[in-house]
XYZ file of C-alpha atoms in Angstrom:
436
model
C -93.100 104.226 45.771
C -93.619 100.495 46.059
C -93.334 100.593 49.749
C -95.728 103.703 49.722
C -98.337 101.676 47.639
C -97.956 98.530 49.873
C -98.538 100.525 53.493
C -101.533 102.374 51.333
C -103.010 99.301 50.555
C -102.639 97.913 54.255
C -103.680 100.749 55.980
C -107.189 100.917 53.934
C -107.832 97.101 54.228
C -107.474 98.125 57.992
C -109.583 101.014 57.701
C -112.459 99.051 56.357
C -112.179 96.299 58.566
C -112.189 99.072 61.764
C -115.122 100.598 60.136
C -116.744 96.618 60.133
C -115.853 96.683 63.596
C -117.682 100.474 64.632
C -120.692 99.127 62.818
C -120.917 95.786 64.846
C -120.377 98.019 68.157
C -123.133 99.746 66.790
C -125.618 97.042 66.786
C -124.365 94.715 69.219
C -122.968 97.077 71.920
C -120.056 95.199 72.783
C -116.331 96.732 72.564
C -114.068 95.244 70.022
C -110.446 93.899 70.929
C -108.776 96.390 68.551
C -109.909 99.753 69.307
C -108.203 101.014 66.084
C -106.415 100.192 63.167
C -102.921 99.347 63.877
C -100.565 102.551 63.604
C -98.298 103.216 60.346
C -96.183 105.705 58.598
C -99.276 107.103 57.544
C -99.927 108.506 61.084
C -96.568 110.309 61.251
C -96.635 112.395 58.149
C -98.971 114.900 59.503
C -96.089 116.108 62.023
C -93.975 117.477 58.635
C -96.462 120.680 59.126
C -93.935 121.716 61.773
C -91.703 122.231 58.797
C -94.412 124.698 57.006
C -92.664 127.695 58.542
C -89.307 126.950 56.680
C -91.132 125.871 53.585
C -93.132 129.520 53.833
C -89.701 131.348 54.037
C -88.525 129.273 51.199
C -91.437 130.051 48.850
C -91.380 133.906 50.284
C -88.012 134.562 48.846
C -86.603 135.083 52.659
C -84.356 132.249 52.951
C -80.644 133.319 51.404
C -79.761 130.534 48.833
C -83.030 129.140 48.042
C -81.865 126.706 45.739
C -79.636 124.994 48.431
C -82.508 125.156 51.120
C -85.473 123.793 48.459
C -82.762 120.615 47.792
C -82.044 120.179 51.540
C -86.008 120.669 52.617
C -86.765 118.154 49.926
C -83.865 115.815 51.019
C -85.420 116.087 54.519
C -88.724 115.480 53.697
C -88.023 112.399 51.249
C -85.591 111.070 54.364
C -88.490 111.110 56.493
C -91.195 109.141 54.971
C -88.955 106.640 53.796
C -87.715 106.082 57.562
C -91.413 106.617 59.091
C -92.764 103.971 56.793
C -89.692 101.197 57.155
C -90.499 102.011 61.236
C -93.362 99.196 61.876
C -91.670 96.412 60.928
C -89.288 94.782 62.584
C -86.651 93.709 60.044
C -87.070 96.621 57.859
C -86.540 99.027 60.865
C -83.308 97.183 61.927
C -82.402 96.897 58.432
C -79.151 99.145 57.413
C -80.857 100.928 54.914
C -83.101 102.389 57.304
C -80.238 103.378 59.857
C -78.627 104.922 57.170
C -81.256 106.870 56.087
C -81.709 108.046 59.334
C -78.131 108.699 60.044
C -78.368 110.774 56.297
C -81.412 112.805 58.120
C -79.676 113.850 60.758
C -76.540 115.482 58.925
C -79.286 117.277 56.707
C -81.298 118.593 59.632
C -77.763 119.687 60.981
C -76.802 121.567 57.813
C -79.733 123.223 57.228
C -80.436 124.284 61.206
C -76.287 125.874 60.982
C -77.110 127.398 57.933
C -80.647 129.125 58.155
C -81.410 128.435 61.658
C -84.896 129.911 62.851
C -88.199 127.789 61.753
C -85.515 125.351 60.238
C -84.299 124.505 63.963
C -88.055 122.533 64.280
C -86.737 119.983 61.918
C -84.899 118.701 65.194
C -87.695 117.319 66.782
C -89.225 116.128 63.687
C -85.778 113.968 63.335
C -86.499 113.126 67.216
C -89.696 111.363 65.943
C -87.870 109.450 63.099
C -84.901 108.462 65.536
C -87.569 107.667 68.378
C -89.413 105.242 65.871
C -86.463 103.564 64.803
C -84.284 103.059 67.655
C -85.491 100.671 70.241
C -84.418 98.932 73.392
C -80.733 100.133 75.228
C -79.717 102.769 72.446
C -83.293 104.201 73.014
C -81.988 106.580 76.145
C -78.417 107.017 75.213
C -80.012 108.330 71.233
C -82.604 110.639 73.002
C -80.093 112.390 75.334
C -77.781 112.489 72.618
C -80.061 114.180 69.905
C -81.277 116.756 72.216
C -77.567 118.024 73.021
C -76.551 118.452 69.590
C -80.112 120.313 69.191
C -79.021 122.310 72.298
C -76.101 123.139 70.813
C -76.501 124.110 67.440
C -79.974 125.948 68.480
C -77.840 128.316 71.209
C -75.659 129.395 68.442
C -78.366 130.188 65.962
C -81.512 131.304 68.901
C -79.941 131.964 72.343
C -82.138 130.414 74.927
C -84.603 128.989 72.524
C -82.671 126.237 72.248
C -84.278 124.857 75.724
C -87.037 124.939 73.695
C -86.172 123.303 70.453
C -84.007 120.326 72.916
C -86.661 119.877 74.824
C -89.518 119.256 71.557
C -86.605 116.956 70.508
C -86.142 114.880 73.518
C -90.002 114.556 74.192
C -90.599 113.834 70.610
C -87.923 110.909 70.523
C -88.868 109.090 73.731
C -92.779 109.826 73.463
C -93.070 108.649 69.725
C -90.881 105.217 70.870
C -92.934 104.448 74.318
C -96.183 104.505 72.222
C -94.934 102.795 69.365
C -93.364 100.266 71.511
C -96.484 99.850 73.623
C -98.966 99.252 70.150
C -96.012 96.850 69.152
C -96.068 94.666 72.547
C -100.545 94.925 72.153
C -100.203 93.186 68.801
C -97.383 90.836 70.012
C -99.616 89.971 72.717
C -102.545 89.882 71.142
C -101.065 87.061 68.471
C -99.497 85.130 71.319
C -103.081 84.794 73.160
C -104.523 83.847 69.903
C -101.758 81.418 69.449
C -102.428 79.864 73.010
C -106.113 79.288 71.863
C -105.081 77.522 68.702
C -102.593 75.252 70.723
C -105.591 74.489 73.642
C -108.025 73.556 70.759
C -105.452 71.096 69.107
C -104.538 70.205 72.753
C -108.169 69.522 73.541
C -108.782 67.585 69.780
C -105.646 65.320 70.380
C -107.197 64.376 74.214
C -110.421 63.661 72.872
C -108.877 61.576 69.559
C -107.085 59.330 72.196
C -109.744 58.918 74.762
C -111.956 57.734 71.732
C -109.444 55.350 69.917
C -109.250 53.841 73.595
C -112.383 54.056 74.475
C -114.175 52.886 71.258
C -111.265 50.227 69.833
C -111.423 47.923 73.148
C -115.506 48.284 73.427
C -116.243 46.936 70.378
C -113.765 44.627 70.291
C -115.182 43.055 73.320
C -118.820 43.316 71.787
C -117.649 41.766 68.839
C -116.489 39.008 71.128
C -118.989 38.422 72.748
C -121.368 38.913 70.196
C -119.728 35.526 68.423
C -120.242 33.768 71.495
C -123.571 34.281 71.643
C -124.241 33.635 68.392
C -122.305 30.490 68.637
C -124.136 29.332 72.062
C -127.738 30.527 70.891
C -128.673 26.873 69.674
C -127.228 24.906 72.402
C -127.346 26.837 75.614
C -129.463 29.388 75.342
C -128.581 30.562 78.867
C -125.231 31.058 78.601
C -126.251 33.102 75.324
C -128.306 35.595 77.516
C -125.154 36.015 79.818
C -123.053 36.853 77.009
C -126.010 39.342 75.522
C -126.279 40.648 79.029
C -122.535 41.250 78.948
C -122.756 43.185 75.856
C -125.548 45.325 77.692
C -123.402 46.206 80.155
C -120.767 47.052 78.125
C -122.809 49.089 75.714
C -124.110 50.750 78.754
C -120.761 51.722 80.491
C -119.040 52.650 76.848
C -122.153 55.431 76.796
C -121.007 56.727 80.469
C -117.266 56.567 79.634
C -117.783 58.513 76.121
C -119.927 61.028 77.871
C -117.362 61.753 80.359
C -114.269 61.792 77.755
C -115.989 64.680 76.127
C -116.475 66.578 79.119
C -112.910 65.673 80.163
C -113.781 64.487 83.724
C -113.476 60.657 82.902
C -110.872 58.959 85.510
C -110.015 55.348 85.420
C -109.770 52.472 87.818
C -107.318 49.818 87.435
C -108.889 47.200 89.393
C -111.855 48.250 86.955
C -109.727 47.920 84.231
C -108.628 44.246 84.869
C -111.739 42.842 85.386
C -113.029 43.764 82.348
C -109.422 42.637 80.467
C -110.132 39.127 82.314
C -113.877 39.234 81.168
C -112.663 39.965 77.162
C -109.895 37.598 77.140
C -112.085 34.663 78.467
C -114.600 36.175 76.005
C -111.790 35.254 73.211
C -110.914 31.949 74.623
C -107.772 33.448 76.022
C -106.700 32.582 79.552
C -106.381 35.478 81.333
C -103.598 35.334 84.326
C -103.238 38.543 86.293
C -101.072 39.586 89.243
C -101.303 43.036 91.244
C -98.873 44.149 93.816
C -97.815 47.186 95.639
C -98.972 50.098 97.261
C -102.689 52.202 96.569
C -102.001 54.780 93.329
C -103.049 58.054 92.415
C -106.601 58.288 90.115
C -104.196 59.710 87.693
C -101.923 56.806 87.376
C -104.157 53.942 87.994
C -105.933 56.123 84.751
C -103.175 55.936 82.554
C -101.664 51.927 83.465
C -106.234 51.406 82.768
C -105.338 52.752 79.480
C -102.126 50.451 78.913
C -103.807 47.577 80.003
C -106.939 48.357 78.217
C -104.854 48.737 74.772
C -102.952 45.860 75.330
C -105.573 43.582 75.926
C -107.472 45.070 72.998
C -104.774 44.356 70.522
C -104.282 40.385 72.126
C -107.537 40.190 70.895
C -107.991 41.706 68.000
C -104.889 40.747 66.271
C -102.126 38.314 68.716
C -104.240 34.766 68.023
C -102.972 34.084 71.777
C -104.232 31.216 73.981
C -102.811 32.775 77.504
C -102.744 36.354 78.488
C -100.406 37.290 81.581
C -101.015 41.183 83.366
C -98.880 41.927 85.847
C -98.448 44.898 88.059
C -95.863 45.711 90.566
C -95.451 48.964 92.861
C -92.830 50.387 94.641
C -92.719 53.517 96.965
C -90.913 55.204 93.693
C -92.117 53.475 90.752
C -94.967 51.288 89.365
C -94.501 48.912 86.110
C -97.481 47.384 84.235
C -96.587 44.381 82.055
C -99.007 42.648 79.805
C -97.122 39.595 77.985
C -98.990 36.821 75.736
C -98.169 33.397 73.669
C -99.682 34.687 69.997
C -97.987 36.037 66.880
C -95.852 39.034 67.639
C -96.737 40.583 64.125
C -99.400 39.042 62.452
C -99.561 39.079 58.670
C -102.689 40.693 58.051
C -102.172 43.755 60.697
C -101.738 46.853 58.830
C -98.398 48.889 58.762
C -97.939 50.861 62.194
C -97.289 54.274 62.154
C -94.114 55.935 63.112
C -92.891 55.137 66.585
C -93.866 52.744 68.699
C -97.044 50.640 67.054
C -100.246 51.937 66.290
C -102.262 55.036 66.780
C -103.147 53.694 70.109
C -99.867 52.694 71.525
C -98.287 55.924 69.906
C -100.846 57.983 71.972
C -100.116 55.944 75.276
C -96.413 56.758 74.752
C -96.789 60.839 75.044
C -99.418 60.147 77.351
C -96.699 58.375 79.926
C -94.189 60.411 78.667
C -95.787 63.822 79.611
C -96.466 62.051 83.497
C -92.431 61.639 83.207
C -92.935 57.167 82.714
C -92.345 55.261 79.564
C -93.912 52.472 77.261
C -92.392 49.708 75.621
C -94.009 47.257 73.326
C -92.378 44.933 71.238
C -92.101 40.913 70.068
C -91.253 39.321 73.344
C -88.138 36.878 74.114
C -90.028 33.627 73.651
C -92.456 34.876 71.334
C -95.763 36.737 71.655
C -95.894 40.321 72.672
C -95.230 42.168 75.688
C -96.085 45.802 76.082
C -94.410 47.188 79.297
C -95.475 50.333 80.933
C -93.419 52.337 84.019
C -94.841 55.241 85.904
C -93.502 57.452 89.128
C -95.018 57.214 92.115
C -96.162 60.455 93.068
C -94.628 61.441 96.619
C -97.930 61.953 98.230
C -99.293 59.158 97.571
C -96.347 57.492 98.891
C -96.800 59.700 102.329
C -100.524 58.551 102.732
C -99.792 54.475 101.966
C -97.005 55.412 104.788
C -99.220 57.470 107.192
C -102.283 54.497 106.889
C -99.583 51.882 107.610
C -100.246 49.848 104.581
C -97.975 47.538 103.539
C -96.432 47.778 99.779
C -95.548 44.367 99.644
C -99.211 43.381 99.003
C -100.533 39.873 97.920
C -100.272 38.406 94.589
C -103.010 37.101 93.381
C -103.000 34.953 90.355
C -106.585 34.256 89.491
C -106.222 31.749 86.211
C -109.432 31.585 85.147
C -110.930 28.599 82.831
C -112.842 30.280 79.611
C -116.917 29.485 79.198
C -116.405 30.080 75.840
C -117.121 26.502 73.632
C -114.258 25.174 71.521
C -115.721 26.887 68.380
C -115.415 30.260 69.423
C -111.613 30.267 70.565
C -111.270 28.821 67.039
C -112.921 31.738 65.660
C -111.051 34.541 68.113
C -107.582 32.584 67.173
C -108.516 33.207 63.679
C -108.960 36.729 64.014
């Protein structure tokens, strides 16, 4: 009775909410997803009218022993719905219970078609229906074929050649009521996979943005921060090197506006060579000497995107938080890998830094890590051996790329070029971006 209250309760709730559905056809025009409410024991009951003609013998006085046929008809009947309504769901309908039940069902249906035969030979393919909603999968072919022999057989001693008839009903009813259950099952299965695909794209898509604005946002306005000191410092002694530094943070306002329109479309890619220069402009910015060296053969927009992002991270937190006076960037290719190391001289955990999160550092270096990680490279980051902090990036080099560095004839052992550059930054504001 609980179980009979529950799927009542269900099968309204889905009623109503089909009916909510015809009336938005109605106005809108447009087709729904679900066509229908989802199928339960409730739509199998109707099929117990095939058992009206034994009940009608019962209640006529025609059936010999009435007393033994009204206990097996009710048997039958109770049998039924408690198997029909344990059918749509997947670990009651595998439960034992439920097989035994079923297995209870058909030694019923058996007694009462050897003992009265006639209209009580129909309860055959009404156990056909039970068995075909249960049983599933391998035992599905082996249970039809089986059911509809011992139908065979008992009907041809009871009816003659009616029994085609009655193993026929039996073996349609069994494989017809299982194809169509199956099939609504697999709908709904799919139907909750596709939704789950959508939920996984959004996060997906929320994580990608998240990143792209930690990286994007945390090293812009650190450098206009930067340079916003220095121009504050150099406004009342040299004005003109205050207007570079405000021009600077023009151009950086400008190109963060560009970037973060292009990180929510998803279309943003990054240049290293872009990437350095503006490293080498922040760090001078901080009264940091930048000192970088780039090697190796041309990369992929995709990778010289994601070593932009280590070495625009790494350069952020040397600014923000190392107190550093020298800032070394180094990258080396190779026809199979490339490795990105960015190494300074400051504190390799300052005191007032907050507590990273699980993982390697930050929010920022966390992110970089499953960034390189899902384009098969790694990221290290850590106090280096004689002090500071180094973060270390590696990459693959993808195999085409390699074949059109080969195919142009460029050479992979390219030039080193250490560009030291001397900061235009006045002694008070390196004080002020060590004391950061």
């Amino acid at each position: 009775m609980s179980m009979w209250q529950e799927t009542r309760t269900q099968w309204k709730a889905e009623r109503d909410a089909f009916k909510d559905d015809q009336r938005a056809v109605r106005k809108t025009g447009k087709l729904p997803e679900q066509l229908g409410p989802p199928p339960n024991g409730f739509a199998l009951l109707p099929w117990l009218l095939m058992g009206m003609g034994a009940f009608s013998n019962l209640f006529q006085g025609k059936t010999a022993n009435p007393w033994v046929g009204g206990i097996g008809l009710f048997a039958f009947n109770s049998l039924y719905i408690y198997v029909v309504f344990r059918a749509f769901t997947k670990e009651t309908r595998e439960a034992r219970s439920t097989r035994g039940a079923l297995l209870a069902m058909g030694m019923v249906t058996c007694a009462l078609a050897i003992l009265y035969g006639g209209s009580w030979l129909l309860f055959f393919p009404l156990l056909g229906l039970a068995a075909g909603a249960i049983v599933r999968g391998r035992w599905l072919g082996s249970t039809g074929i089986g059911l509809s022999a011992l139908a065979g057989v008992i009907a041809g001693l009871r009816d003659g050649w009616g029994a085609v008839n009655v193993a026929y009903g039996t073996f349609l009813s069994t494989m017809v009521t299982a194809a169509i259950l199956s099939l609504s099952e697999a709908v709904r299965e799919l139907r909750a996979a596709r939704e789950e695909l959508a939920r996984r794209a959004v996060e997906k898509e929320r994580l990608r943005f998240s990143r792209d604005l930690h990286d994007l946002l945390g090293h812009t306005l650190s450098v206009i921060v930067v340079k916003s000191e220095a121009a504050r410092r150099l406004a009342h002694r040299d004005l003109d090197a205050a207007l570079v530094q405000v021009g600077d943070i023009e151009s950086v306002g400008r190109q963060a506006l560009t970037e973060i329109r292009e990180a929510v479309t998803g279309y943003r890619e990054g240049s290293l060579a872009r990437e350095l220069d503006r490293a080498r402009s922040a760090l001078q910015a901080a009264g940091i000497e930048p000192l970088v060296r780039q090697s190796g053969p041309p990369l992929s927009a995709q990778t010289e995107a994601l070593l932009g992002w280590v070495v625009r991270e790494a350069v952020t937190n040397a600014v923000r938080h190392s107190g550093a006076t020298r800032c070394e960037i180094t990258v080396d290719g190779s026809s199979e890998r490339v490795r990105t190391r960015i190494s300074d001289n400051g504190r390799s955990e300052p005191p007032d830094r907050p507590a990273p999160l699980p993982g390697i550092g930050g929010t920022g270096l966390k992110g970089l890590t499953e960034r390189l990680a899902a384009a098969g490279g790694s990221l290290e980051a850590g106090p280096g051996t004689r002090g500071g902090f180094v973060v270390t990036a590696e990459l693959p080099v993808e195999a085409a790329d390699a074949e059109e560095a080969a195919d142009a004839g460029e050479v992979t052992q390219a030039e080193a070029t250490e560009t030291p550059e001397t900061a235009t930054v006045p002694t008070e504001v390196t004080d002020t971006a060590a004391a950061r």
